[in-house]
Coordinates of C-alpha atoms in Angstrom, one line a residue:
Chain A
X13 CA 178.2 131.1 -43.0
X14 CA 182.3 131.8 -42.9
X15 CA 183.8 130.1 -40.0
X16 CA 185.2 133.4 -38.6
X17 CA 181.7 134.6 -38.2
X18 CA 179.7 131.9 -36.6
X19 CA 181.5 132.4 -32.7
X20 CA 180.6 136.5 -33.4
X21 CA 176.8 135.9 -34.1
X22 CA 176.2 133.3 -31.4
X23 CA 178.2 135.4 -29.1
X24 CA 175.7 138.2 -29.9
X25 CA 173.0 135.8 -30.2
X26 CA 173.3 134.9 -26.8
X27 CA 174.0 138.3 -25.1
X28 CA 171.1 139.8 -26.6
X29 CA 168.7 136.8 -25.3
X30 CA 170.4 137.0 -21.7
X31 CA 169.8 141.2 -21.9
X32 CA 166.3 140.6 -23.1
X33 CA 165.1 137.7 -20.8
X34 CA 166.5 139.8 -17.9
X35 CA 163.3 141.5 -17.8
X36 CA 161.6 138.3 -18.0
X37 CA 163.3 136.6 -14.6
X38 CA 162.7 139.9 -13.1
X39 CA 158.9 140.0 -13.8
X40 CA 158.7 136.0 -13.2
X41 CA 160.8 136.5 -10.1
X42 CA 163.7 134.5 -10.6
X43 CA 167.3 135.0 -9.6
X44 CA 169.5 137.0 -12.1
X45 CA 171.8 134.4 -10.8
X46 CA 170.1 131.8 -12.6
X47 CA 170.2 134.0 -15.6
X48 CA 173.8 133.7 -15.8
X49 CA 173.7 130.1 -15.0
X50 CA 172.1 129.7 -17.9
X51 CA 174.3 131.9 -20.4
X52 CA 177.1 129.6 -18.7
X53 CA 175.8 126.5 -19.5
X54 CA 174.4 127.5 -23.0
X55 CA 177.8 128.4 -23.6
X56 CA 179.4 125.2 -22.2
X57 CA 176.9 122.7 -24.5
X58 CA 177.2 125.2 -27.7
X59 CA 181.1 124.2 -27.0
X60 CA 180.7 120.7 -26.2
X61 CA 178.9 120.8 -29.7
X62 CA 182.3 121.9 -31.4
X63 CA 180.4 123.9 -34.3
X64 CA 183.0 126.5 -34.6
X65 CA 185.6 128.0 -32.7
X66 CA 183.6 130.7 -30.1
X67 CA 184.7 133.5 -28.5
X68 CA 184.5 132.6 -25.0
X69 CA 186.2 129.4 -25.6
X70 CA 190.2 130.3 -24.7
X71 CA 189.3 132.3 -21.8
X72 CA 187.8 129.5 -19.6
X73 CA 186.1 131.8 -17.3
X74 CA 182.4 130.0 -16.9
X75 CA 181.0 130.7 -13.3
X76 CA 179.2 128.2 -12.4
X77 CA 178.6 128.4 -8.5
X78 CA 175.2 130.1 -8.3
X79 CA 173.4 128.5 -5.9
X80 CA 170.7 130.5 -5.6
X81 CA 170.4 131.7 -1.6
X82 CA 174.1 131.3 -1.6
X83 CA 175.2 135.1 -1.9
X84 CA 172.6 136.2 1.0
X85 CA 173.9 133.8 3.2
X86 CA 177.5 134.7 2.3
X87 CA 177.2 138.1 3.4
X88 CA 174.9 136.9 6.5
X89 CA 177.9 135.5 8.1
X90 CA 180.6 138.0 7.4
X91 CA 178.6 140.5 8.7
X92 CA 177.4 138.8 12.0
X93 CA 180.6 138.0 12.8
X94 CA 182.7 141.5 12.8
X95 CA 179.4 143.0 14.8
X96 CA 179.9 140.5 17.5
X97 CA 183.1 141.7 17.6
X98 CA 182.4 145.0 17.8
X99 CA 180.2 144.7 20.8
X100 CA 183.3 142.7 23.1
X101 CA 185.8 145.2 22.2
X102 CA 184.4 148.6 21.7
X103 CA 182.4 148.6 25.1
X104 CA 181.1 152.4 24.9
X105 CA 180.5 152.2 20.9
X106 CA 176.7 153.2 21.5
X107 CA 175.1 151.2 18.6
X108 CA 175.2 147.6 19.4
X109 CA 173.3 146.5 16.6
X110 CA 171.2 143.7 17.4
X111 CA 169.9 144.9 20.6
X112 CA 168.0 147.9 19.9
X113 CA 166.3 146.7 16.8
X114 CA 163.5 145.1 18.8
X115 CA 163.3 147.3 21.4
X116 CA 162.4 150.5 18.7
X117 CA 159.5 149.0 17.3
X118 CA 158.3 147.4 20.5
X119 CA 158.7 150.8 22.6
X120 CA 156.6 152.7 20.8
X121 CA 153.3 150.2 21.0
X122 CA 154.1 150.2 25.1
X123 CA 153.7 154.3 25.2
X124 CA 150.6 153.7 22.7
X125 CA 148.8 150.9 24.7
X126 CA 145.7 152.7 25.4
X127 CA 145.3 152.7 21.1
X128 CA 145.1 149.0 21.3
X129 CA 144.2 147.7 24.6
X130 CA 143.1 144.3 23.9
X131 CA 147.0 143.0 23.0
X132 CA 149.6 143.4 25.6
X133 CA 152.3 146.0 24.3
X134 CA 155.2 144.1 25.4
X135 CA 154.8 141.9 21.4
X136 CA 156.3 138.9 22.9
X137 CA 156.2 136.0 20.4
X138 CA 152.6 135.3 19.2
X139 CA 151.5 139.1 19.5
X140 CA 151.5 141.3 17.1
X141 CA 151.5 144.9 17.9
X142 CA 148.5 146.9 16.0
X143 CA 149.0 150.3 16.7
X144 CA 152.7 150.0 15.8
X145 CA 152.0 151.3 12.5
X146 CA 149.9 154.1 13.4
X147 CA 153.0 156.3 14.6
X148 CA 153.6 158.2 11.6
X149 CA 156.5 155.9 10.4
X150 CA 156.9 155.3 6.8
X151 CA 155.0 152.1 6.3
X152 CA 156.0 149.1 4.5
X153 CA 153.7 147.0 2.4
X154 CA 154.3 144.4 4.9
X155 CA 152.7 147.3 7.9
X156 CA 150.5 148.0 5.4
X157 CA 148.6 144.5 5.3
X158 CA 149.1 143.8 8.6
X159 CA 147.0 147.2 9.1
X160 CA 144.6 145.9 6.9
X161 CA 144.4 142.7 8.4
X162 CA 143.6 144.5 12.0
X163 CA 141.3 146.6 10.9
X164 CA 138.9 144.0 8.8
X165 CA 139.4 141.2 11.3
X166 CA 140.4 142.7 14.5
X167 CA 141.5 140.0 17.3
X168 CA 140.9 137.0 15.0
X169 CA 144.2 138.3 12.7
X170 CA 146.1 138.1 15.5
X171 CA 148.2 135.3 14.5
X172 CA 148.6 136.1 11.0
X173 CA 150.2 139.4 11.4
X174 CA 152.4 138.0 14.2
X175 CA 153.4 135.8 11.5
X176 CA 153.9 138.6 8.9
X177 CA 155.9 140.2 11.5
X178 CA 158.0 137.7 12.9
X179 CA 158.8 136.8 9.1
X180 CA 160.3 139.5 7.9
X181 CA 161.5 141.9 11.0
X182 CA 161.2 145.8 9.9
X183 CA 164.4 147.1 8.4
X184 CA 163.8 150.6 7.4
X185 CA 162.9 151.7 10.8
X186 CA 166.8 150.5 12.1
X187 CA 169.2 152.7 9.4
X188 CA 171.8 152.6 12.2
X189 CA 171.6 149.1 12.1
X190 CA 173.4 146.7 10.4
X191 CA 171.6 144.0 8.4
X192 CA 172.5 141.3 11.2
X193 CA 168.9 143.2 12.4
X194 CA 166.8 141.6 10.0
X195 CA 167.9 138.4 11.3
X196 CA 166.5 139.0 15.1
X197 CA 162.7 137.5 15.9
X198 CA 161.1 139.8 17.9
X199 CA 160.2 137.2 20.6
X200 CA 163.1 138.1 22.6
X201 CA 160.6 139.2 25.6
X202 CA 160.8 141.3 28.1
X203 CA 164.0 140.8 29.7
X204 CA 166.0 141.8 26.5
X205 CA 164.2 144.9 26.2
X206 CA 165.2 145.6 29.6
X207 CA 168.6 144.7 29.0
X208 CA 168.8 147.2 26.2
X209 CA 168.0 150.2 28.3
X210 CA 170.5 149.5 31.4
X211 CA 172.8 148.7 28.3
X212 CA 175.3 151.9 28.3
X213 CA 176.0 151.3 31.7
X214 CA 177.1 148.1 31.7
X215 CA 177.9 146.2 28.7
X216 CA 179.8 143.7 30.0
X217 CA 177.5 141.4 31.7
X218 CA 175.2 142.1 28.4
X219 CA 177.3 140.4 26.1
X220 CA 175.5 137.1 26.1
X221 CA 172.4 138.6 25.3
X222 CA 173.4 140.6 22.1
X223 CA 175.0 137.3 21.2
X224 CA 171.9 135.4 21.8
X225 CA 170.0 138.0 19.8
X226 CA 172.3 138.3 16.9
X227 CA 171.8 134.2 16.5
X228 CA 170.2 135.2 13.0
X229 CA 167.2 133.4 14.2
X230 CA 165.1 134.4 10.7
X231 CA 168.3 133.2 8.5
X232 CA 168.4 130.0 9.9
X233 CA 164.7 129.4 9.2
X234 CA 164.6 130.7 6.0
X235 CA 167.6 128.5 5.0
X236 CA 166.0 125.5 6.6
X237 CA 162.8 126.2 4.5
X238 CA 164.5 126.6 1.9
X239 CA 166.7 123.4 2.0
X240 CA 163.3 121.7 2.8
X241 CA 161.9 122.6 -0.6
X242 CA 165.2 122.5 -2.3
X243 CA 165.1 119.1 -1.0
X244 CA 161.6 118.3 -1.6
X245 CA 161.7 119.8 -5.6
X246 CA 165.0 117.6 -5.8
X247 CA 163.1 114.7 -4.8
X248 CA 159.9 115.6 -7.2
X249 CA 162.4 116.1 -10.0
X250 CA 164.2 112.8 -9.5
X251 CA 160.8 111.3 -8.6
X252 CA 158.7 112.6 -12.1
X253 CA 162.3 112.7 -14.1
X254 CA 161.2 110.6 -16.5
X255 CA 157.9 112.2 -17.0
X256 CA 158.8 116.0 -17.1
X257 CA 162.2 115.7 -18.8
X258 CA 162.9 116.7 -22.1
X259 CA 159.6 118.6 -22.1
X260 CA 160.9 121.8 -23.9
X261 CA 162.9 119.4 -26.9
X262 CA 159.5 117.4 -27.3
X263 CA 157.9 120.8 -27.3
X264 CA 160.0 122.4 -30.4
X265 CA 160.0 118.4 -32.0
X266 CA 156.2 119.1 -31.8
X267 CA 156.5 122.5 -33.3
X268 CA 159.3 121.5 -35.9
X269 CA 157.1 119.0 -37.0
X270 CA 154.4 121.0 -37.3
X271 CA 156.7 123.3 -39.6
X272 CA 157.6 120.1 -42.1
X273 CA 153.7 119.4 -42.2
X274 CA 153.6 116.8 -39.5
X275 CA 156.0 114.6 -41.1
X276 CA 154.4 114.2 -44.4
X277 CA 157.5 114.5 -46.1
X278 CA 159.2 111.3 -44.6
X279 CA 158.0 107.6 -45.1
X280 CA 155.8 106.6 -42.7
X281 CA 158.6 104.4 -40.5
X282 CA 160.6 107.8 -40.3
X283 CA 157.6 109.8 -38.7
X284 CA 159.1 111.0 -35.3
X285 CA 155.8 111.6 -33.8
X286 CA 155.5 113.0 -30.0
X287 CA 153.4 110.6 -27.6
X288 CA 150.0 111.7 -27.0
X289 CA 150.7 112.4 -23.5
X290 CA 153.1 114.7 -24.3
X291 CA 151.6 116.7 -26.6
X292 CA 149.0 117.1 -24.6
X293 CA 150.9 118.6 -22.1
X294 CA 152.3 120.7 -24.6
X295 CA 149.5 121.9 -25.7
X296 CA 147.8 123.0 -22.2
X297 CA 151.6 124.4 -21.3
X298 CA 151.4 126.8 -24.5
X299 CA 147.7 127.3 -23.4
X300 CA 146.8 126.4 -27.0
X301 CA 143.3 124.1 -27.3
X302 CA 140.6 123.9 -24.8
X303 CA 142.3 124.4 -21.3
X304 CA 140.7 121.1 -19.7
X305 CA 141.3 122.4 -15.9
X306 CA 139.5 120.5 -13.1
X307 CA 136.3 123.3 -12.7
X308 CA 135.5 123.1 -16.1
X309 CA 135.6 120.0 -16.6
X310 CA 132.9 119.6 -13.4
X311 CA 131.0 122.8 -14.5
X312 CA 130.2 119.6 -17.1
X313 CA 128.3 117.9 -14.5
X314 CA 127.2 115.1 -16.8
X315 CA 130.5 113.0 -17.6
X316 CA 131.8 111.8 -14.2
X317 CA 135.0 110.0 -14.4
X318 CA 137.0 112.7 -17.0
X319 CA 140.2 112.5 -15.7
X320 CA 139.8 108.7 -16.3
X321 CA 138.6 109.1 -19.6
X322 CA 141.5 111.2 -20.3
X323 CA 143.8 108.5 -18.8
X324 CA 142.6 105.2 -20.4
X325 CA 142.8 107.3 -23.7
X326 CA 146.5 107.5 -23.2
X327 CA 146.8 103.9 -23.1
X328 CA 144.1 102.7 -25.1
X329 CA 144.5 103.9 -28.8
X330 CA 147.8 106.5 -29.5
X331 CA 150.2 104.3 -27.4
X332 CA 149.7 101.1 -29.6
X333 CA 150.3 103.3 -32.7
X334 CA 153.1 105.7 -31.2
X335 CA 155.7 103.1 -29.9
X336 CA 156.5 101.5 -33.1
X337 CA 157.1 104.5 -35.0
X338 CA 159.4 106.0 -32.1
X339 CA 161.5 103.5 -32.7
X340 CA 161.7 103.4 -35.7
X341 CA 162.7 106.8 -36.0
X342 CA 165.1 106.4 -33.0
X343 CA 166.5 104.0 -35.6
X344 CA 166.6 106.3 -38.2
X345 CA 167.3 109.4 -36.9
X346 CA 171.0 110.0 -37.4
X347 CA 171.0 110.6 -41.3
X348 CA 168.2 112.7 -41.5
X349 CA 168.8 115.4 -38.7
X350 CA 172.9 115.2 -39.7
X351 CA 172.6 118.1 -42.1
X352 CA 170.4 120.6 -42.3
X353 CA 169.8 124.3 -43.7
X354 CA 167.7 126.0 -41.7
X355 CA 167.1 129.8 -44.1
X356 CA 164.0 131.8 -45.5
X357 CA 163.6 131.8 -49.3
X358 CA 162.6 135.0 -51.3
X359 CA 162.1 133.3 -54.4
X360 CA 161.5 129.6 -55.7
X361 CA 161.5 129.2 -59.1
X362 CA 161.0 126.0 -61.2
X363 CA 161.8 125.8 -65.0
X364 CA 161.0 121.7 -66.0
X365 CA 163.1 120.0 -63.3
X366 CA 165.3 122.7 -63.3
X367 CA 164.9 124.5 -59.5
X368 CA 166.2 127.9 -58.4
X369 CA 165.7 129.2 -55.0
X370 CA 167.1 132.2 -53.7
X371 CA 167.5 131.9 -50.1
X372 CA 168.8 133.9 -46.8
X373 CA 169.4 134.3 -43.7
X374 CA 170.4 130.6 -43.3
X375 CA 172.4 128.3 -41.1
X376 CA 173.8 124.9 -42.6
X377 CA 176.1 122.7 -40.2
X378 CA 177.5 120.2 -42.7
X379 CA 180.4 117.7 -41.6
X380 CA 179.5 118.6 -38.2
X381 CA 180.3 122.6 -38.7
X382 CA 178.6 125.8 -39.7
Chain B
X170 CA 159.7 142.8 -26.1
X171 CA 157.8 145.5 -28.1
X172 CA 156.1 143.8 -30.6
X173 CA 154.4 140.1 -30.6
X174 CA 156.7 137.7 -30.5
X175 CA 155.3 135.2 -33.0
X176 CA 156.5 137.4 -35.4
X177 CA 159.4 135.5 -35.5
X178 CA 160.3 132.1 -37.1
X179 CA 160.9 129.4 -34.3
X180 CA 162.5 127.5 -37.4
X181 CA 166.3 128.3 -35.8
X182 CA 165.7 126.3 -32.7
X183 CA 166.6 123.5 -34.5
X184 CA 170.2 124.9 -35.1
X185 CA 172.6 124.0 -32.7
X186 CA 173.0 126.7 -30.8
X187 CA 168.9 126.3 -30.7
X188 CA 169.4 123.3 -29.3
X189 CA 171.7 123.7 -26.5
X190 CA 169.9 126.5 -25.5
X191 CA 167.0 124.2 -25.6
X192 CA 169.1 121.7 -23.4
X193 CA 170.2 124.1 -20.9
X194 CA 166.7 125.4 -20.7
X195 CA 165.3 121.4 -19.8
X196 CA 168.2 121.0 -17.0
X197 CA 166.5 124.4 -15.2
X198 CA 163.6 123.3 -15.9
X199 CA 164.1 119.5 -14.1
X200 CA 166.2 121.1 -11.3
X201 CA 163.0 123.4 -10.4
X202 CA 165.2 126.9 -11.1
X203 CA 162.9 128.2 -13.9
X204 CA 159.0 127.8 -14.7
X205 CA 158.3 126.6 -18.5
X206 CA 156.2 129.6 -19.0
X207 CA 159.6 131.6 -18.4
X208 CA 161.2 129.4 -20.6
X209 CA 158.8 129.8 -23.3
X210 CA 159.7 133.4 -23.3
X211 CA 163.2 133.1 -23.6
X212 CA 162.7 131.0 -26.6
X213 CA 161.0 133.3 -28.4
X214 CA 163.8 135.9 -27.5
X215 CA 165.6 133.7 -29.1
X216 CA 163.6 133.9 -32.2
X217 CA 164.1 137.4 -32.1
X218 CA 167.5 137.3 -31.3
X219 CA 168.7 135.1 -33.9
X220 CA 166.6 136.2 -36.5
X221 CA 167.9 139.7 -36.3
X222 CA 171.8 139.1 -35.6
X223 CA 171.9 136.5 -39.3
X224 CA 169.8 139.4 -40.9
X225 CA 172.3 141.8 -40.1
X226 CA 176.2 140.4 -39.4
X227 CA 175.7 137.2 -42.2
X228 CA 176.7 138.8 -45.3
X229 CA 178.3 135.6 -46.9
X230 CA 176.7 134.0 -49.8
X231 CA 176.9 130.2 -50.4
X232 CA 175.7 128.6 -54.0
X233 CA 175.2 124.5 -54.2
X234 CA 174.3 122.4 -57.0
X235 CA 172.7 118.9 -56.5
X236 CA 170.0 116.2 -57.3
X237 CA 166.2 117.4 -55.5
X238 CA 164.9 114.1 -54.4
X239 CA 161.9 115.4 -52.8
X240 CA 160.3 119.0 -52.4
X241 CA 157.3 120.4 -50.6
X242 CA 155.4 123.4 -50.1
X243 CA 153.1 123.4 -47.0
X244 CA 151.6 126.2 -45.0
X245 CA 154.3 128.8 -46.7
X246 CA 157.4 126.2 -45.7
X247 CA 159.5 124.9 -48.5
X248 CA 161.0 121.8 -47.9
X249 CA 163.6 120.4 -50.0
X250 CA 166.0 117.2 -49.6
X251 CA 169.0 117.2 -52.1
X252 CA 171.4 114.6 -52.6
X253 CA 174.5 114.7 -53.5
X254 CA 175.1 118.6 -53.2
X255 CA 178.1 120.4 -53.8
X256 CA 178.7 123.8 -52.5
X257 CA 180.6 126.7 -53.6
X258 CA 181.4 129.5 -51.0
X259 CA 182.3 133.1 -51.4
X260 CA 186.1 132.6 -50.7
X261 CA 186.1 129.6 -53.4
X262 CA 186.1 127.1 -50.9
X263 CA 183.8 124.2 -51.9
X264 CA 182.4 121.2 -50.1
X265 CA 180.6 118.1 -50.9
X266 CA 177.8 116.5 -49.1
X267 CA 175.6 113.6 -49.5
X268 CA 172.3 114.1 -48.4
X269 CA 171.0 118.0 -46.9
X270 CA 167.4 119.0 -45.6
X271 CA 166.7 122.4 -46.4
X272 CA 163.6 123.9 -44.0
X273 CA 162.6 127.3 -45.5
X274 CA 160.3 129.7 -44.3
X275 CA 158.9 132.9 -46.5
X276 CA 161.0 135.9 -45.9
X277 CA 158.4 137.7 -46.0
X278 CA 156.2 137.9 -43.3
X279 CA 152.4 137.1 -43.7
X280 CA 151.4 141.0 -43.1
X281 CA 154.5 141.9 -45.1
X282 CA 154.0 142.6 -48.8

């Protein structure tokens, strides 16, 4: 490959596997975020690799801040704090926004109290309000299975759909509102409610309670949960490092091998062989083999201690055999990997010891480029 | 993806850009961003990716002369280590190397004809 063209096809290379993986993190329900994370830091080892000279090396524009949760709370707070504002200064600007959005919701269920007479109409924290979603609003999925909820288990739901509604507080129904709205429990009780209704005539003495309100009660849970499991994966991670690191490389040094013919081609010392355990876990990640998952392995019913089994078969024959040869191809590793052709061949032809191949579509790095 | 995508040779993660992608994919993977199901699938983008971009853009030709120490021919994979190659590109240039593992896969695909 010429030099000058190397930087153009991984440049392409790599936008066309962001575009199509796109689809991917959508369906899987990752960030887009970590999408470009990942095109960044590709990039950034592809460099560190100094193969060839790529494209987006001069302009060193990698964005790396992408924490995840980051841009939601960033907008949280910049638009809490101008609609706090708002309410001091602008005392006859009807729309305060985080007072009304629970009193909407909630007023309806008190003029429809007769529907649903067994939960007090007021929805104060554990409550949930049943007929709320009968009113003709557009429903949400969310209305939708609390609905369903109420209607197969009646009282006994109670607390779930409280919890589905206290989660995520009902947007659509506020378009005045700003999104500061989706932030407010609705377990702000009576008194706010009341507050609301006297609030035209005198705002004044109602500023602490829209401040109250607006505390973005939801955000700061959802960020504590979050930094809980952020916290608890980082622990997991640093906890089974060792164990679950390296998992994809051991997974294509699996499948490479498989390519060469396990190895045959190299003296026995040389053999780079993946640990049994490893492979194994390959194999049930790929969902190749028998998937050996915990029900099946009781539908069995005769062996008792498998997952034992399974265990002391790690230890007991592979590991002898495996260790050796890892290191000896730890040893041995550097000349043999240091330059390769990776192509396709159309046509290998042998005359006496005389070979011809015609190959394609190839990349060589030799002397360290490509 | 429209078609299956094991119609495309996983040989090129073992290129360089292969393998940082690889890298970058293990660091997600250890920091809990992505699950290794996702990952697998954005590998075998990658296939597709770098199969197709070398079939179209790489229009260079390279030509090398050297001594085949050991060849093999399993499961439609040739296998070749030369030593001592020499290497004549299009532009002239020419390079020398010692020892080169060549991995090649059929061009043709097993339903191809």
């Amino acid at each position: 490959m010429s030099k000058v063209l190397v930087g153009d096809v991984y440049a392409k290379v790599i936008g066309d596997v962001c575009e199509w993986s796109r689809q991917d993190f959508e369906e899987g329900g990752v960030e887009l975020a970590t999408l470009d994370l990942l095109k960044s830091e590709w990039q950034k080892k592809l460099s560190g690799l100094k193969v060839a000279h790529l494209p987006w090396d001069p302009p060193p524009a990698p964005i790396i801040k992408d924490q995840p949760t980051v841009p939601s709370n960033a907008k949280a707070i910049p638009l809490t704090l101008p609609s706090n504002g708002n309410t001091v200064t602008n005392t006859p600007q009807p729309p305060p926004p985080p007072a009304p959005a629970p009193a909407a919701p909630s007023a309806i269920p008190i003029k429809s109290e007769n529907k649903a007479p067994s939960y007090p109409p007021q929805a104060p924290a554990q409550q949930y309000q049943a007929p709320a979603f009968q009113q003709g609003e557009p429903m949400t999925a969310r209305d939708r299975a609390a609905m369903n909820l109420h209607q197969s288990f009646g009282q006994r739901a109670g607390p779930q759909i409280a919890q589905l509604q206290s989660n995520q507080p009902r947007i659509p129904l506020q378009p005045s509102a700003p999104p500061t709205g989706t932030f407010i429990k609705q377990e702000d009780g009576p008194s706010s409610f009341s507050g609301v209704q006297d609030y035209p005539s005198d705002v004044k003495p109602q500023i602490p309670t829209p401040l109250k309100s607006s505390q973005t009660d939801g955000a700061d849970d959802s960020r504590d949960t979050w930094a809980t499991e952020y916290a608890r994966r980082k622990a997991l991670a640093a906890a089974h490092g060792a164990e679950s690191d390296r998992l994809m490389r051991a997974h294509f040094q699996a499948k490479q091998q498989e390519l060469e013919g396990g190895g045959l081609l190299l003296n026995l010392e040389e053999r780079n062989m993946p640990s049994y355990s490893l492979s194994r876990k390959l194999k049930s990640l790929t969902g190749e083999g028998p998937s050996t998952t915990p029900s099946l392995t009781r539908a069995q019913a005769d062996a008792t201690g498998d997952d034992e089994d399974d265990e002391e078969d790690e230890d007991a024959i592979n590991s002898d055999l495996d260790d050796p040869d890892e290191l000896a191809a730890n040893e041995e590793d550097g000349e043999n990997t240091d330059q390769v052709m990776l192509c396709t061949y159309d046509k290998v032809q042998r005359v006496k010891n005389k070979w011809k191949c015609t190959l394609k579509d190839g990349i060589f790095r030799v002397g360290g480029t490509e | 993806m429209a078609t299956a995508p094991q119609q495309f040779y996983e040989l090129y993660r073992g290129s360089s850009i292969g393998e940082a992608l690889i890298d970058t994919i293990d660091d997600l993977i250890n920091d809990g961003r992505i699950e290794p199901q996702l990952a697998m699938k954005i590998l075998s983008n990658f296939d597709r990716a770098i199969a197709e971009t070398l079939a179209e853009k790489v229009k260079s030709r390279l030509t090398f002369k050297g001594h085949l120490e050991t060849y093999r021919f399993c499961d439609d994979v040739w296998t070749f280590l030369v030593k001592d190659v020499r290497f004549k590109s299009d532009g002239g240039q020419e390079f020398h190397a010692d020892k080169v593992k060549i991995v090649s896969c059929n061009s043709k695909k097993p339903g191809e004809v």
